[in-house]
Amino acid sequence: DAGVIQSPRHEVTEMGQEVTLRCKPISGHNSLFWYRQTMMRGLELLIYFNNNVPIDDSGMPEDRFSAKMPNASFSTLKIQPSEPRDSAVYFCASSEVGNEQFFGPGTRLTVL
Amino acid sequence: AQRVTQPEKLLSVFKGAPVELKCNYSYSGSPELFWYVQYSRQRLQLLLRHISRESIKGFTADLNKGETSFHLKKPFAQEEDSAMYYCALRSHSGNTPLVFGKGTRLSVIA
């Protein structure tokens, strides 16, 4: 298994553009988590899904952020429109119930 | 409220010296505590969890409920231990997200 897969690994975009980050969890894992990492705030949970259903999205900073999980093997995090303060590393993680969370390599987003 | 505090942003030690990365937590129930490590240009990975009570790469961490601490220790630091270390907690029940501290960067000097 390749582990959690995220794409793209790096994204540079201009303010106002739409950004879509993608995640493929480990096969068989039924929970998926999106985190954001910044120097100032560290690692923060944005949203998580259990069995493809969003459970808690209270960490999503604004309506500009949205996340979907159409099936067990794919999730997207979308920012529309993007702003410079959205620049961060975005991590996806997956797990089986009650077990260790496995992290993807992250997507480094830069909004100019 | 759940909170994890790592008071040191950066910790520098000499090779062979003991290391202690501090972690304190605030949680109203019975939490699970973890240490994650992120080596340069690698993904975040689990180092150890308190319920397994094992030593990984020479690191140990003991949960002290009285002091609400879960400090990470290693008696003799190695250069390859240089990395970012995150303490995290989650509820003991169910599949809930991790709450992370802000991390401590450990630098082991040769």
PDB file of N, CA and C in Angstrom, chain A residues 31-73:
ATOM      1  N   SER A  31     -12.166   6.375   8.293  1.00  0.00           N
ATOM      2  CA  SER A  31     -12.166   7.758   8.759  1.00  0.00           C
ATOM      3  C   SER A  31     -11.116   8.556   8.016  1.00  0.00           C
ATOM      4  N   LEU A  32     -11.475   9.790   7.674  1.00  0.00           N
ATOM      5  CA  LEU A  32     -10.558  10.648   6.944  1.00  0.00           C
ATOM      6  C   LEU A  32     -10.569  12.020   7.581  1.00  0.00           C
ATOM      7  N   PHE A  33      -9.378  12.604   7.721  1.00  0.00           N
ATOM      8  CA  PHE A  33      -9.196  13.874   8.414  1.00  0.00           C
ATOM      9  C   PHE A  33      -8.424  14.842   7.521  1.00  0.00           C
ATOM     10  N   TRP A  34      -8.825  16.099   7.531  1.00  0.00           N
ATOM     11  CA  TRP A  34      -8.062  17.168   6.882  1.00  0.00           C
ATOM     12  C   TRP A  34      -7.519  18.097   7.967  1.00  0.00           C
ATOM     13  N   TYR A  35      -6.186  18.317   7.935  1.00  0.00           N
ATOM     14  CA  TYR A  35      -5.528  19.223   8.873  1.00  0.00           C
ATOM     15  C   TYR A  35      -4.809  20.314   8.085  1.00  0.00           C
ATOM     16  N   ARG A  36      -4.605  21.443   8.739  1.00  0.00           N
ATOM     17  CA  ARG A  36      -3.816  22.526   8.164  1.00  0.00           C
ATOM     18  C   ARG A  36      -2.668  22.835   9.117  1.00  0.00           C
ATOM     19  N   GLN A  37      -1.479  23.026   8.547  1.00  0.00           N
ATOM     20  CA  GLN A  37      -0.294  23.305   9.361  1.00  0.00           C
ATOM     21  C   GLN A  37       0.271  24.666   8.982  1.00  0.00           C
ATOM     22  N   THR A  38       0.407  25.550   9.964  1.00  0.00           N
ATOM     23  CA  THR A  38       1.056  26.841   9.767  1.00  0.00           C
ATOM     24  C   THR A  38       2.050  27.067  10.896  1.00  0.00           C
ATOM     25  N   MET A  39       2.974  27.977  10.658  1.00  0.00           N
ATOM     26  CA  MET A  39       3.971  28.279  11.689  1.00  0.00           C
ATOM     27  C   MET A  39       3.307  28.836  12.932  1.00  0.00           C
ATOM     28  N   MET A  40       2.318  29.687  12.721  1.00  0.00           N
ATOM     29  CA  MET A  40       1.712  30.383  13.856  1.00  0.00           C
ATOM     30  C   MET A  40       0.797  29.475  14.672  1.00  0.00           C
ATOM     31  N   ARG A  41       0.040  28.637  14.010  1.00  0.00           N
ATOM     32  CA  ARG A  41      -1.022  27.891  14.684  1.00  0.00           C
ATOM     33  C   ARG A  41      -0.769  26.394  14.778  1.00  0.00           C
ATOM     34  N   GLY A  42       0.335  25.932  14.199  1.00  0.00           N
ATOM     35  CA  GLY A  42       0.629  24.502  14.258  1.00  0.00           C
ATOM     36  C   GLY A  42      -0.343  23.707  13.404  1.00  0.00           C
ATOM     37  N   LEU A  43      -0.690  22.505  13.870  1.00  0.00           N
ATOM     38  CA  LEU A  43      -1.584  21.601  13.142  1.00  0.00           C
ATOM     39  C   LEU A  43      -3.010  21.753  13.663  1.00  0.00           C
ATOM     40  N   GLU A  44      -3.906  22.103  12.780  1.00  0.00           N
ATOM     41  CA  GLU A  44      -5.299  22.301  13.177  1.00  0.00           C
ATOM     42  C   GLU A  44      -6.201  21.408  12.344  1.00  0.00           C
ATOM     43  N   LEU A  45      -7.182  20.806  13.003  1.00  0.00           N
ATOM     44  CA  LEU A  45      -8.164  20.010  12.281  1.00  0.00           C
ATOM     45  C   LEU A  45      -9.133  20.925  11.551  1.00  0.00           C
ATOM     46  N   LEU A  46      -9.360  20.635  10.295  1.00  0.00           N
ATOM     47  CA  LEU A  46     -10.350  21.396   9.519  1.00  0.00           C
ATOM     48  C   LEU A  46     -11.697  20.678   9.519  1.00  0.00           C
ATOM     49  N   ILE A  47     -11.673  19.388   9.168  1.00  0.00           N
ATOM     50  CA  ILE A  47     -12.898  18.605   9.037  1.00  0.00           C
ATOM     51  C   ILE A  47     -12.539  17.130   9.081  1.00  0.00           C
ATOM     52  N   TYR A  48     -13.503  16.290   9.537  1.00  0.00           N
ATOM     53  CA  TYR A  48     -13.260  14.862   9.403  1.00  0.00           C
ATOM     54  C   TYR A  48     -14.532  14.127   9.031  1.00  0.00           C
ATOM     55  N   PHE A  49     -14.328  12.997   8.392  1.00  0.00           N
ATOM     56  CA  PHE A  49     -15.406  12.144   7.895  1.00  0.00           C
ATOM     57  C   PHE A  49     -15.302  10.757   8.525  1.00  0.00           C
ATOM     58  N   ASN A  50     -16.438  10.186   8.853  1.00  0.00           N
ATOM     59  CA  ASN A  50     -16.518   8.774   9.205  1.00  0.00           C
ATOM     60  C   ASN A  50     -17.446   8.114   8.195  1.00  0.00           C
ATOM     61  N   ASN A  51     -16.979   7.049   7.573  1.00  0.00           N
ATOM     62  CA  ASN A  51     -17.790   6.362   6.554  1.00  0.00           C
ATOM     63  C   ASN A  51     -18.352   7.343   5.527  1.00  0.00           C
ATOM     64  N   ASN A  52     -17.508   8.237   5.064  1.00  0.00           N
ATOM     65  CA  ASN A  52     -17.806   9.216   4.014  1.00  0.00           C
ATOM     66  C   ASN A  52     -18.737  10.340   4.458  1.00  0.00           C
ATOM     67  N   VAL A  53     -19.141  10.357   5.708  1.00  0.00           N
ATOM     68  CA  VAL A  53     -20.070  11.371   6.187  1.00  0.00           C
ATOM     69  C   VAL A  53     -19.301  12.412   7.008  1.00  0.00           C
ATOM     70  N   PRO A  54     -19.485  13.704   6.707  1.00  0.00           N
ATOM     71  CA  PRO A  54     -18.790  14.719   7.507  1.00  0.00           C
ATOM     72  C   PRO A  54     -19.347  14.744   8.928  1.00  0.00           C
ATOM     73  N   ILE A  55     -18.448  14.656   9.896  1.00  0.00           N
ATOM     74  CA  ILE A  55     -18.857  14.585  11.296  1.00  0.00           C
ATOM     75  C   ILE A  55     -18.685  15.937  11.991  1.00  0.00           C
ATOM     76  N   ASP A  56     -17.569  16.570  11.741  1.00  0.00           N
ATOM     77  CA  ASP A  56     -17.283  17.831  12.420  1.00  0.00           C
ATOM     78  C   ASP A  56     -16.523  18.729  11.463  1.00  0.00           C
ATOM     79  N   ASP A  57     -17.141  19.829  11.077  1.00  0.00           N
ATOM     80  CA  ASP A  57     -16.462  20.773  10.180  1.00  0.00           C
ATOM     81  C   ASP A  57     -16.254  22.117  10.873  1.00  0.00           C
ATOM     82  N   SER A  58     -16.285  22.103  12.189  1.00  0.00           N
ATOM     83  CA  SER A  58     -16.170  23.364  12.933  1.00  0.00           C
ATOM     84  C   SER A  58     -14.801  24.015  12.769  1.00  0.00           C
ATOM     85  N   GLY A  59     -13.840  23.262  12.309  1.00  0.00           N
ATOM     86  CA  GLY A  59     -12.513  23.828  12.087  1.00  0.00           C
ATOM     87  C   GLY A  59     -12.336  24.495  10.740  1.00  0.00           C
ATOM     88  N   MET A  60     -13.310  24.362   9.883  1.00  0.00           N
ATOM     89  CA  MET A  60     -13.214  25.008   8.572  1.00  0.00           C
ATOM     90  C   MET A  60     -13.313  26.509   8.789  1.00  0.00           C
ATOM     91  N   PRO A  61     -12.291  27.247   8.352  1.00  0.00           N
ATOM     92  CA  PRO A  61     -12.206  28.656   8.746  1.00  0.00           C
ATOM     93  C   PRO A  61     -13.329  29.540   8.213  1.00  0.00           C
ATOM     94  N   GLU A  62     -13.752  29.330   7.008  1.00  0.00           N
ATOM     95  CA  GLU A  62     -14.773  30.206   6.432  1.00  0.00           C
ATOM     96  C   GLU A  62     -15.571  29.457   5.376  1.00  0.00           C
ATOM     97  N   ASP A  63     -16.597  30.116   4.893  1.00  0.00           N
ATOM     98  CA  ASP A  63     -17.402  29.497   3.827  1.00  0.00           C
ATOM     99  C   ASP A  63     -16.606  29.297   2.542  1.00  0.00           C
ATOM    100  N   ARG A  64     -15.480  29.921   2.466  1.00  0.00           N
ATOM    101  CA  ARG A  64     -14.645  29.740   1.266  1.00  0.00           C
ATOM    102  C   ARG A  64     -14.090  28.319   1.203  1.00  0.00           C
ATOM    103  N   PHE A  65     -14.087  27.642   2.332  1.00  0.00           N
ATOM    104  CA  PHE A  65     -13.558  26.278   2.415  1.00  0.00           C
ATOM    105  C   PHE A  65     -14.717  25.283   2.358  1.00  0.00           C
ATOM    106  N   SER A  66     -14.525  24.240   1.545  1.00  0.00           N
ATOM    107  CA  SER A  66     -15.513  23.169   1.513  1.00  0.00           C
ATOM    108  C   SER A  66     -14.786  21.847   1.288  1.00  0.00           C
ATOM    109  N   ALA A  67     -15.357  20.768   1.800  1.00  0.00           N
ATOM    110  CA  ALA A  67     -14.749  19.447   1.636  1.00  0.00           C
ATOM    111  C   ALA A  67     -15.827  18.432   1.306  1.00  0.00           C
ATOM    112  N   LYS A  68     -15.437  17.468   0.484  1.00  0.00           N
ATOM    113  CA  LYS A  68     -16.366  16.412   0.099  1.00  0.00           C
ATOM    114  C   LYS A  68     -15.670  15.065   0.167  1.00  0.00           C
ATOM    115  N   MET A  69     -16.468  14.047   0.347  1.00  0.00           N
ATOM    116  CA  MET A  69     -15.956  12.685   0.280  1.00  0.00           C
ATOM    117  C   MET A  69     -17.005  11.847  -0.443  1.00  0.00           C
ATOM    118  N   PRO A  70     -16.972  11.861  -1.757  1.00  0.00           N
ATOM    119  CA  PRO A  70     -18.006  11.184  -2.542  1.00  0.00           C
ATOM    120  C   PRO A  70     -17.991   9.671  -2.421  1.00  0.00           C
ATOM    121  N   ASN A  71     -16.823   9.109  -2.082  1.00  0.00           N
ATOM    122  CA  ASN A  71     -16.742   7.668  -1.864  1.00  0.00           C
ATOM    123  C   ASN A  71     -15.599   7.367  -0.905  1.00  0.00           C
ATOM    124  N   ALA A  72     -15.447   6.111  -0.572  1.00  0.00           N
ATOM    125  CA  ALA A  72     -14.483   5.719   0.463  1.00  0.00           C
ATOM    126  C   ALA A  72     -13.034   5.901   0.049  1.00  0.00           C
ATOM    127  N   SER A  73     -12.789   6.174  -1.223  1.00  0.00           N
ATOM    128  CA  SER A  73     -11.405   6.228  -1.678  1.00  0.00           C
ATOM    129  C   SER A  73     -10.988   7.600  -2.180  1.00  0.00           C
TER     130      SER A  73
END
